[in-house]
Short mmCIF file of C-alpha atoms in Angstrom, two decimals:
data_model
loop_
_atom_site.label_atom_id
_atom_site.label_comp_id
_atom_site.label_asym_id
_atom_site.label_seq_id
_atom_site.Cartn_x
_atom_site.Cartn_y
_atom_site.Cartn_z
CA UNK A 1 -17.69 9.64 26.19
CA UNK A 2 -15.63 6.46 26.91
CA UNK A 3 -11.95 6.73 26.76
CA UNK A 4 -9.47 4.09 25.84
CA UNK A 5 -7.48 2.32 28.48
CA UNK A 6 -3.83 1.81 27.59
CA UNK A 7 -1.89 -0.94 29.23
CA UNK A 8 1.78 -1.68 28.51
CA UNK A 9 3.38 -5.14 29.03
CA UNK A 10 6.93 -6.27 28.93
CA UNK A 11 7.46 -8.72 26.09
CA UNK A 12 9.63 -10.91 28.25
CA UNK A 13 6.93 -11.12 30.95
CA UNK A 14 3.89 -11.99 28.60
CA UNK A 15 5.71 -14.27 26.03
CA UNK A 16 7.60 -16.35 28.63
CA UNK A 17 9.45 -19.04 26.85
CA UNK A 18 8.22 -18.39 23.33
CA UNK A 19 8.83 -15.56 20.94
CA UNK A 20 7.12 -12.24 20.17
CA UNK A 21 6.64 -13.62 16.56
CA UNK A 22 4.50 -16.41 18.12
CA UNK A 23 2.50 -13.84 20.11
CA UNK A 24 1.87 -11.89 16.91
CA UNK A 25 0.72 -14.98 15.19
CA UNK A 26 -1.81 -15.74 18.07
CA UNK A 27 -3.00 -12.15 17.89
CA UNK A 28 -3.50 -12.33 14.15
CA UNK A 29 -5.16 -15.80 14.40
CA UNK A 30 -7.59 -14.21 16.92
CA UNK A 31 -8.02 -11.13 14.69
CA UNK A 32 -9.27 -13.23 11.72
CA UNK A 33 -12.46 -13.93 13.58
CA UNK A 34 -13.29 -10.11 13.41
CA UNK A 35 -15.00 -8.46 10.45
CA UNK A 36 -12.29 -5.80 10.38
CA UNK A 37 -8.57 -5.83 11.23
CA UNK A 38 -5.25 -4.36 9.97
CA UNK A 39 -1.81 -5.25 10.92
CA UNK A 40 0.85 -2.76 9.97
CA UNK A 41 4.54 -3.35 10.27
CA UNK A 42 7.86 -1.77 9.09
CA UNK A 43 9.60 -5.16 9.37
CA UNK A 44 12.26 -3.53 11.43
CA UNK A 45 13.35 -1.51 8.37
CA UNK A 46 12.20 1.85 9.74
CA UNK A 47 15.58 2.90 10.99
CA UNK A 48 17.05 2.27 7.50
CA UNK A 49 14.29 4.20 5.72
CA UNK A 50 13.86 7.96 5.40
CA UNK A 51 11.09 9.17 7.92
CA UNK A 52 10.68 5.65 9.14
CA UNK A 53 8.14 3.05 8.06
CA UNK A 54 4.66 2.08 9.42
CA UNK A 55 4.00 1.79 13.08
CA UNK A 56 3.94 -1.85 14.25
CA UNK A 57 0.25 -1.89 15.01
CA UNK A 58 -2.61 -4.37 15.01
CA UNK A 59 -6.18 -2.86 14.94
CA UNK A 60 -9.20 -5.17 15.59
CA UNK A 61 -12.94 -4.71 15.22
CA UNK A 62 -14.95 -1.56 14.20
CA UNK A 63 -16.23 0.48 17.02
CA UNK A 64 -17.46 2.81 14.38
CA UNK A 65 -17.76 2.62 10.53
CA UNK A 66 -17.31 6.02 9.03
CA UNK A 67 -20.10 6.77 6.52
CA UNK A 68 -18.67 8.12 3.24
CA UNK A 69 -21.07 8.71 0.41
CA UNK A 70 -20.12 8.11 -3.14
CA UNK A 71 -18.86 11.23 -4.99
CA UNK A 72 -18.27 13.08 -1.72
CA UNK A 73 -15.81 10.77 0.03
CA UNK A 74 -13.21 13.50 0.76
CA UNK A 75 -15.63 16.21 1.97
CA UNK A 76 -17.52 13.60 4.17
CA UNK A 77 -14.17 12.47 5.57
CA UNK A 78 -13.01 16.06 6.36
CA UNK A 79 -16.29 16.83 8.10
CA UNK A 80 -15.89 13.72 10.26
CA UNK A 81 -12.46 14.73 11.23
CA UNK A 82 -13.65 18.24 12.21
CA UNK A 83 -16.62 17.17 14.27
CA UNK A 84 -15.62 13.98 16.00
CA UNK A 85 -13.27 13.30 18.87
CA UNK A 86 -9.71 12.45 17.92
CA UNK A 87 -8.90 8.75 17.72
CA UNK A 88 -7.06 6.28 15.59
CA UNK A 89 -8.73 5.96 12.20
CA UNK A 90 -7.95 3.09 9.92
CA UNK A 91 -8.76 2.41 6.28
CA UNK A 92 -7.97 2.86 2.60
CA UNK A 93 -8.41 5.28 -0.37
CA UNK A 94 -9.10 3.36 -3.68
CA UNK A 95 -7.53 4.42 -6.96
CA UNK A 96 -10.83 5.18 -8.59
CA UNK A 97 -11.48 8.08 -6.28
CA UNK A 98 -9.69 9.85 -9.23
CA UNK A 99 -13.27 10.17 -10.66
CA UNK A 100 -14.20 12.38 -7.67
CA UNK A 101 -11.11 14.52 -7.98
CA UNK A 102 -11.11 14.97 -11.65
CA UNK A 103 -13.68 14.72 -14.45
CA UNK A 104 -12.73 11.07 -15.18
CA UNK A 105 -14.55 7.81 -15.42
CA UNK A 106 -13.65 4.14 -14.88
CA UNK A 107 -15.12 2.00 -17.66
CA UNK A 108 -13.54 -1.32 -16.77
CA UNK A 109 -14.94 -3.92 -14.30
CA UNK A 110 -13.40 -5.13 -11.03
CA UNK A 111 -14.53 -8.38 -9.41
CA UNK A 112 -13.98 -7.07 -5.86
CA UNK A 113 -17.15 -5.30 -4.65
CA UNK A 114 -15.31 -2.82 -2.50
CA UNK A 115 -16.33 0.85 -1.94
CA UNK A 116 -13.97 3.48 -3.21
CA UNK A 117 -12.88 4.25 0.32
CA UNK A 118 -13.43 2.75 3.68
CA UNK A 119 -12.48 3.94 7.22
CA UNK A 120 -13.23 2.81 10.72
CA UNK A 121 -12.35 3.49 14.33
CA UNK A 122 -11.05 0.17 15.80
CA UNK A 123 -12.31 -1.37 18.92
CA UNK A 124 -8.80 -2.58 19.93
CA UNK A 125 -5.35 -1.43 19.18
CA UNK A 126 -2.11 -3.42 19.90
CA UNK A 127 1.27 -1.61 19.48
CA UNK A 128 4.37 -3.85 19.15
CA UNK A 129 7.64 -2.25 20.27
CA UNK A 130 11.10 -3.72 20.76
CA UNK A 131 10.45 -4.84 24.24
CA UNK A 132 6.86 -3.95 25.15
CA UNK A 133 3.42 -4.51 23.81
CA UNK A 134 0.70 -1.98 24.56
CA UNK A 135 -3.03 -2.77 24.35
CA UNK A 136 -5.55 0.07 24.00
CA UNK A 137 -9.10 -0.82 24.40
CA UNK A 138 -12.39 0.47 25.81
CA UNK A 139 -12.59 -2.83 27.70
CA UNK A 140 -10.15 -4.62 29.96
CA UNK A 141 -6.81 -4.94 28.32
CA UNK A 142 -5.72 -7.80 30.57
CA UNK A 143 -8.66 -9.78 29.44
CA UNK A 144 -7.76 -9.14 25.80
CA UNK A 145 -4.20 -10.21 26.53
CA UNK A 146 -5.37 -13.44 28.15
CA UNK A 147 -7.65 -14.17 25.20
CA UNK A 148 -4.75 -13.82 22.69
CA UNK A 149 -2.40 -15.96 24.85
CA UNK A 150 -4.98 -18.75 24.90
CA UNK A 151 -5.71 -18.54 21.14
CA UNK A 152 -4.36 -21.88 19.51
CA UNK A 153 -2.22 -21.55 16.32
CA UNK A 154 -3.34 -23.69 13.49
CA UNK A 155 -0.74 -26.15 12.26
CA UNK A 156 1.18 -25.04 9.08
CA UNK A 157 -0.06 -27.34 6.32
CA UNK A 158 2.67 -26.10 3.89
CA UNK A 159 -0.01 -25.30 1.30
CA UNK A 160 -1.70 -21.91 1.56
CA UNK A 161 -3.22 -21.58 -1.88
CA UNK A 162 -5.19 -23.91 -4.19
CA UNK A 163 -6.14 -22.73 -7.70
CA UNK A 164 -4.71 -21.87 -11.17
CA UNK A 165 -3.03 -18.50 -11.72
CA UNK A 166 -3.81 -16.90 -14.99
CA UNK A 167 -2.57 -13.71 -16.68
CA UNK A 168 -5.34 -11.36 -17.82
CA UNK A 169 -3.23 -9.51 -20.33
CA UNK A 170 -1.35 -11.87 -22.63
CA UNK A 171 2.16 -11.05 -23.35
CA UNK A 172 1.56 -10.26 -27.03
CA UNK A 173 -1.03 -7.79 -25.97
CA UNK A 174 1.11 -6.28 -23.27
CA UNK A 175 3.95 -5.65 -25.78
CA UNK A 176 1.69 -4.18 -28.35
CA UNK A 177 0.12 -1.89 -25.78
CA UNK A 178 3.51 -0.51 -24.74
CA UNK A 179 4.18 0.33 -28.40
CA UNK A 180 0.80 2.13 -28.48
CA UNK A 181 1.76 4.09 -25.29
CA UNK A 182 5.05 5.09 -26.87
CA UNK A 183 3.07 6.56 -29.79
CA UNK A 184 0.99 8.59 -27.41
CA UNK A 185 4.28 9.89 -26.00
CA UNK A 186 5.56 10.56 -29.42
CA UNK A 187 2.35 12.49 -30.16
CA UNK A 188 2.79 14.66 -27.08
CA UNK A 189 -0.24 13.34 -25.20
CA UNK A 190 1.86 12.19 -22.26
CA UNK A 191 5.67 11.73 -21.45
CA UNK A 192 5.32 8.96 -18.83
CA UNK A 193 2.49 6.41 -17.78
CA UNK A 194 2.34 3.56 -15.43
CA UNK A 195 0.84 0.53 -17.22
CA UNK A 196 -0.38 -2.44 -15.11
CA UNK A 197 -1.55 -5.90 -15.65
CA UNK A 198 -3.41 -8.49 -13.42
CA UNK A 199 -2.66 -12.04 -12.47
CA UNK A 200 -5.85 -13.81 -10.96
CA UNK A 201 -7.33 -17.12 -9.95
CA UNK A 202 -11.07 -17.95 -9.90
CA UNK A 203 -12.43 -20.61 -7.48
CA UNK A 204 -9.22 -19.95 -5.37
CA UNK A 205 -8.81 -21.24 -1.83
CA UNK A 206 -6.34 -19.29 0.28
CA UNK A 207 -5.21 -19.50 3.85
CA UNK A 208 -4.66 -15.74 4.19
CA UNK A 209 -2.60 -15.60 7.33
CA UNK A 210 -0.23 -18.40 6.21
CA UNK A 211 0.15 -16.72 2.84
CA UNK A 212 0.79 -13.26 4.40
CA UNK A 213 3.40 -14.73 6.70
CA UNK A 214 5.13 -16.40 3.85
CA UNK A 215 5.04 -13.16 1.71
CA UNK A 216 6.30 -11.08 4.50
CA UNK A 217 9.10 -13.44 5.17
CA UNK A 218 10.20 -13.59 1.50
CA UNK A 219 9.62 -9.90 0.80
CA UNK A 220 9.76 -7.84 4.04
CA UNK A 221 8.86 -4.20 3.38
CA UNK A 222 8.53 -1.02 5.47
CA UNK A 223 4.99 -0.50 4.53
CA UNK A 224 3.63 -4.02 4.96
CA UNK A 225 -0.17 -4.49 5.77
CA UNK A 226 -2.25 -7.51 6.45
CA UNK A 227 -6.00 -6.54 6.49
CA UNK A 228 -9.57 -7.70 6.34
CA UNK A 229 -12.70 -5.75 5.52
CA UNK A 230 -15.68 -8.01 5.70
CA UNK A 231 -14.77 -10.81 3.34
CA UNK A 232 -11.94 -9.10 1.53
CA UNK A 233 -8.33 -9.78 2.49
CA UNK A 234 -5.25 -7.62 1.58
CA UNK A 235 -1.76 -9.08 1.75
CA UNK A 236 0.41 -6.18 1.02
CA UNK A 237 4.22 -6.08 0.78
CA UNK A 238 4.66 -2.50 -0.29
CA UNK A 239 7.97 -0.71 -0.40
CA UNK A 240 6.38 2.69 -1.18
CA UNK A 241 5.04 5.57 0.95
CA UNK A 242 2.24 7.61 -0.69
CA UNK A 243 2.11 10.44 1.81
CA UNK A 244 2.82 11.04 5.45
CA UNK A 245 1.91 14.03 7.69
CA UNK A 246 4.19 14.70 10.70
CA UNK A 247 2.88 17.72 12.35
CA UNK A 248 3.13 20.44 9.78
CA UNK A 249 5.30 18.35 7.44
CA UNK A 250 4.23 16.50 4.39
CA UNK A 251 6.45 13.61 3.11
CA UNK A 252 6.20 11.67 -0.21
CA UNK A 253 8.55 9.10 -1.36
CA UNK A 254 7.90 8.04 -4.96
CA UNK A 255 9.52 4.93 -6.39
CA UNK A 256 10.67 4.86 -9.99
CA UNK A 257 13.54 2.62 -10.98
CA UNK A 258 13.86 -1.14 -10.39
CA UNK A 259 16.59 -3.70 -10.84
CA UNK A 260 17.06 -7.29 -9.47
CA UNK A 261 19.27 -8.23 -6.63
CA UNK A 262 22.69 -9.78 -7.43
CA UNK A 263 23.66 -13.43 -6.72
CA UNK A 264 26.71 -12.12 -4.72
CA UNK A 265 27.56 -8.97 -2.82
CA UNK A 266 29.89 -7.87 -5.66
CA UNK A 267 27.14 -8.20 -8.21
CA UNK A 268 24.79 -6.38 -5.89
CA UNK A 269 27.23 -3.29 -5.94
CA UNK A 270 27.41 -3.48 -9.78
CA UNK A 271 23.66 -3.63 -10.11
CA UNK A 272 22.98 -0.84 -7.70
CA UNK A 273 25.45 1.39 -9.67
CA UNK A 274 23.68 0.44 -12.95
CA UNK A 275 20.35 1.52 -11.46
CA UNK A 276 21.67 4.75 -10.11
CA UNK A 277 23.45 5.82 -13.16
CA UNK A 278 20.78 4.53 -15.70
CA UNK A 279 19.65 7.61 -17.81
CA UNK A 280 16.32 5.93 -18.44
CA UNK A 281 15.59 5.24 -14.78
CA UNK A 282 16.77 8.66 -13.68
CA UNK A 283 14.58 10.28 -16.32
CA UNK A 284 11.54 8.26 -15.09
CA UNK A 285 12.23 9.20 -11.50
CA UNK A 286 12.84 12.88 -12.19
CA UNK A 287 9.44 13.12 -14.17
CA UNK A 288 7.54 11.71 -11.11
CA UNK A 289 9.42 13.84 -8.60
CA UNK A 290 8.37 16.92 -10.57
CA UNK A 291 4.84 15.70 -10.55
CA UNK A 292 4.88 15.06 -6.79
CA UNK A 293 6.49 18.50 -6.19
CA UNK A 294 3.56 20.08 -8.06
CA UNK A 295 1.10 17.97 -6.16
CA UNK A 296 2.57 18.92 -2.70
CA UNK A 297 2.85 22.62 -3.81
CA UNK A 298 -1.03 22.77 -3.92
CA UNK A 299 -0.98 22.24 -0.11
CA UNK A 300 2.37 23.81 0.90
CA UNK A 301 3.67 27.14 2.07
CA UNK A 302 5.43 29.05 -0.69
CA UNK A 303 8.97 27.92 -1.18
CA UNK A 304 8.76 25.00 1.31
CA UNK A 305 8.75 22.10 -1.25
CA UNK A 306 12.09 20.53 -1.00
CA UNK A 307 13.65 17.42 -2.60
CA UNK A 308 15.45 15.90 0.40
CA UNK A 309 16.91 13.04 -1.62
CA UNK A 310 17.01 12.46 -5.39
CA UNK A 311 17.82 9.03 -6.91
CA UNK A 312 18.36 7.27 -3.68
CA UNK A 313 18.99 3.42 -4.26
CA UNK A 314 17.53 1.26 -1.57
CA UNK A 315 17.96 -2.57 -1.30
CA UNK A 316 15.10 -4.96 -0.51
CA UNK A 317 14.93 -8.81 -0.33
CA UNK A 318 14.54 -9.49 -4.04
CA UNK A 319 15.30 -6.13 -5.75
CA UNK A 320 16.77 -2.63 -5.56
CA UNK A 321 14.56 0.49 -5.95
CA UNK A 322 15.30 4.04 -6.83
CA UNK A 323 13.50 6.21 -4.29
CA UNK A 324 13.30 10.00 -4.04
CA UNK A 325 12.01 11.93 -1.02
CA UNK A 326 9.92 15.19 -1.42
CA UNK A 327 8.85 17.19 1.60
CA UNK A 328 6.91 20.24 2.20
CA UNK A 329 5.39 22.45 4.99
CA UNK A 330 1.65 22.44 4.96
CA UNK A 331 -0.27 25.69 4.93
CA UNK A 332 -2.26 26.31 8.13
CA UNK A 333 -5.51 26.80 6.17
CA UNK A 334 -5.14 23.40 4.29
CA UNK A 335 -7.28 20.71 5.82
CA UNK A 336 -5.75 17.31 6.42
CA UNK A 337 -8.02 15.59 3.78
CA UNK A 338 -7.46 18.40 1.28
CA UNK A 339 -3.64 17.70 1.41
CA UNK A 340 -4.44 13.93 0.60
CA UNK A 341 -6.78 14.83 -2.11
CA UNK A 342 -4.36 17.30 -3.65
CA UNK A 343 -1.77 14.39 -4.11
CA UNK A 344 -4.02 11.53 -4.94
CA UNK A 345 -3.64 9.21 -6.82
CA UNK A 346 0.12 8.98 -6.33
CA UNK A 347 2.16 10.10 -9.50
CA UNK A 348 4.24 6.97 -9.34
CA UNK A 349 1.13 4.89 -10.25
CA UNK A 350 -0.29 7.33 -12.81
CA UNK A 351 2.15 9.19 -14.95
CA UNK A 352 2.43 12.71 -16.30
CA UNK A 353 0.61 14.82 -17.23
CA UNK A 354 -1.44 13.12 -14.58
CA UNK A 355 -5.07 13.54 -15.89
CA UNK A 356 -4.23 12.38 -19.41
CA UNK A 357 -2.22 9.50 -18.08
CA UNK A 358 -5.26 8.27 -16.00
CA UNK A 359 -7.48 8.60 -19.06
CA UNK A 360 -5.16 6.36 -21.02
CA UNK A 361 -4.80 3.88 -18.08
CA UNK A 362 -8.59 3.33 -18.17
CA UNK A 363 -8.40 3.00 -21.97
CA UNK A 364 -5.51 0.45 -22.24
CA UNK A 365 -5.62 -1.54 -19.02
CA UNK A 366 -8.05 -4.50 -18.68
CA UNK A 367 -9.27 -4.10 -15.21
CA UNK A 368 -10.63 -1.29 -12.95
CA UNK A 369 -7.90 -0.84 -10.41
CA UNK A 370 -9.93 -0.48 -7.28
CA UNK A 371 -7.82 -0.92 -4.13
CA UNK A 372 -4.68 -1.69 -6.20
CA UNK A 373 -2.52 1.45 -6.56
CA UNK A 374 -4.72 3.06 -3.90
CA UNK A 375 -3.39 3.83 -0.37
CA UNK A 376 -3.87 2.00 2.97
CA UNK A 377 -2.89 3.50 6.37
CA UNK A 378 -4.07 5.34 9.43
CA UNK A 379 -4.72 8.68 11.08
CA UNK A 380 -3.36 9.20 14.49
CA UNK A 381 -5.23 10.92 17.36
CA UNK A 382 -2.69 13.85 16.97
CA UNK A 383 -4.06 14.63 13.49
CA UNK A 384 -1.13 13.05 11.68
CA UNK A 385 -1.41 10.19 9.08
CA UNK A 386 0.67 7.77 7.05
CA UNK A 387 -0.44 5.96 3.92
CA UNK A 388 1.53 3.49 1.63
CA UNK A 389 0.94 2.74 -1.97
CA UNK A 390 -0.96 -0.51 -2.60
CA UNK A 391 1.40 -2.42 -4.74
CA UNK A 392 3.06 -5.91 -4.46
CA UNK A 393 -0.23 -6.95 -2.92
CA UNK A 394 -2.41 -10.07 -3.09
CA UNK A 395 -6.14 -9.50 -2.73
CA UNK A 396 -8.53 -12.33 -1.88
CA UNK A 397 -12.31 -12.43 -1.40
CA UNK A 398 -13.41 -15.37 0.74
CA UNK A 399 -17.08 -15.39 -0.61
CA UNK A 400 -16.15 -14.98 -4.25
CA UNK A 401 -13.05 -17.29 -4.07
CA UNK A 402 -11.36 -14.73 -6.31
CA UNK A 403 -7.71 -13.97 -5.95
CA UNK A 404 -5.77 -11.18 -7.71
CA UNK A 405 -2.47 -9.40 -7.80
CA UNK A 406 -1.32 -6.75 -10.26
CA UNK A 407 2.06 -5.28 -11.28
CA UNK A 408 3.17 -2.52 -13.69
CA UNK A 409 6.07 -0.36 -14.81
CA UNK A 410 6.65 3.15 -15.95
CA UNK A 411 6.44 3.57 -19.77
CA UNK A 412 8.57 6.33 -21.37
CA UNK A 413 9.39 6.79 -25.11
CA UNK A 414 12.73 5.05 -24.34
CA UNK A 415 10.96 1.94 -23.01
CA UNK A 416 11.72 -1.43 -24.47
CA UNK A 417 8.62 -3.54 -24.29
CA UNK A 418 10.37 -6.78 -23.59
CA UNK A 419 12.27 -5.16 -20.68
CA UNK A 420 9.16 -3.55 -19.25
CA UNK A 421 7.44 -6.93 -19.40
CA UNK A 422 10.44 -8.63 -17.62
CA UNK A 423 10.26 -5.82 -14.95
CA UNK A 424 6.60 -6.64 -14.29
CA UNK A 425 7.52 -10.37 -13.90
CA UNK A 426 10.28 -9.38 -11.36
CA UNK A 427 7.89 -7.45 -9.23
CA UNK A 428 5.32 -10.26 -9.40
CA UNK A 429 7.94 -12.89 -8.43
CA UNK A 430 7.49 -12.80 -4.64
CA UNK A 431 3.70 -13.11 -4.77
CA UNK A 432 3.82 -15.74 -7.51
CA UNK A 433 6.41 -17.75 -5.44
CA UNK A 434 4.26 -17.68 -2.33
CA UNK A 435 1.15 -18.92 -4.21
CA UNK A 436 2.89 -21.71 -6.07
CA UNK A 437 5.21 -23.03 -3.38
CA UNK A 438 4.50 -26.62 -2.50
#
């Protein structure tokens, strides 16, 4: 069997008088001609974030698409990992795989014709480090490097999107639905639920790379992804890790609790303290931490589930988030895919109790979630993995000219509908700004 050739280059030697950022843009411009690519980056936030962010990695082309049959996605993936040679595997888990895990259904429609899960072994990998670039390929890395260096960069037109953005769920309906969900909580059906709504554009024309670069500049996140599968683009500015495996350690970092940035450093301090001490936000976070602890316990050694950090407040470009970190030691007999399955979908995007919350999500939301609130990431040759939560993400299909982004918030009995609506708009702000900038 062929093996990959790894070649490392000094950034200074290969970029000459221009920047690493320009080299990345050339590489991404070249990647767009491929049917499949994914660009992962931590935006240099990894050192500030518990357990780091994504690897800075670009994967191009599909040496092999992994066949996953409907209703047996997890078992097919596990069989593949057990029987094939170890390599980098890239792809996503869609939210509606919940129907394979539990006795659930998805009654709503989704305009994106994506499979519930998709994974591939890339033809080429490019690792971006502080002062080096490593190309891993079955062909000649030097030739790939020269191809990238000779790729022209399109001139920035200053206009990445053409179309009208509509809100699928009117404000009045959103507010009424929150009240209905509060009634479910009062009745004891659930005690928290993540309720989402979509913004969309039909007949949209998007320059995906330009839009992603604008989004990533406006909202740099530790789990950022720019990817393409056939005609479908994902522009993802996610702050949240779903699940990471690092040797025998599982790591989950649920987000619950959001507040805007201040207009000054002093106001930032005040707002962070408001978030950290908010009874409502702490209650939301604690509920989901309990849910994540239970999910990880299904795969963990007895007594190994630990909350490393509770109610941590982290600052991003446009907002502050409350993030907790839960870790566990995986039992030797638990397969890699079983550990993912036991925790999927992530509790921060469902609610608790999890199954009932997912039933109500399908009942009250206006769209099948699909890739949104699923997870994108990678498996390493060593058998580890890292997956984010697909939020703060623009999706665009080149053939259908359909563009979509969704946002949501956690609803508890104490939720005030107008405030929840305002939180949704805050989360949508970066994506809306990128698309409407002129």
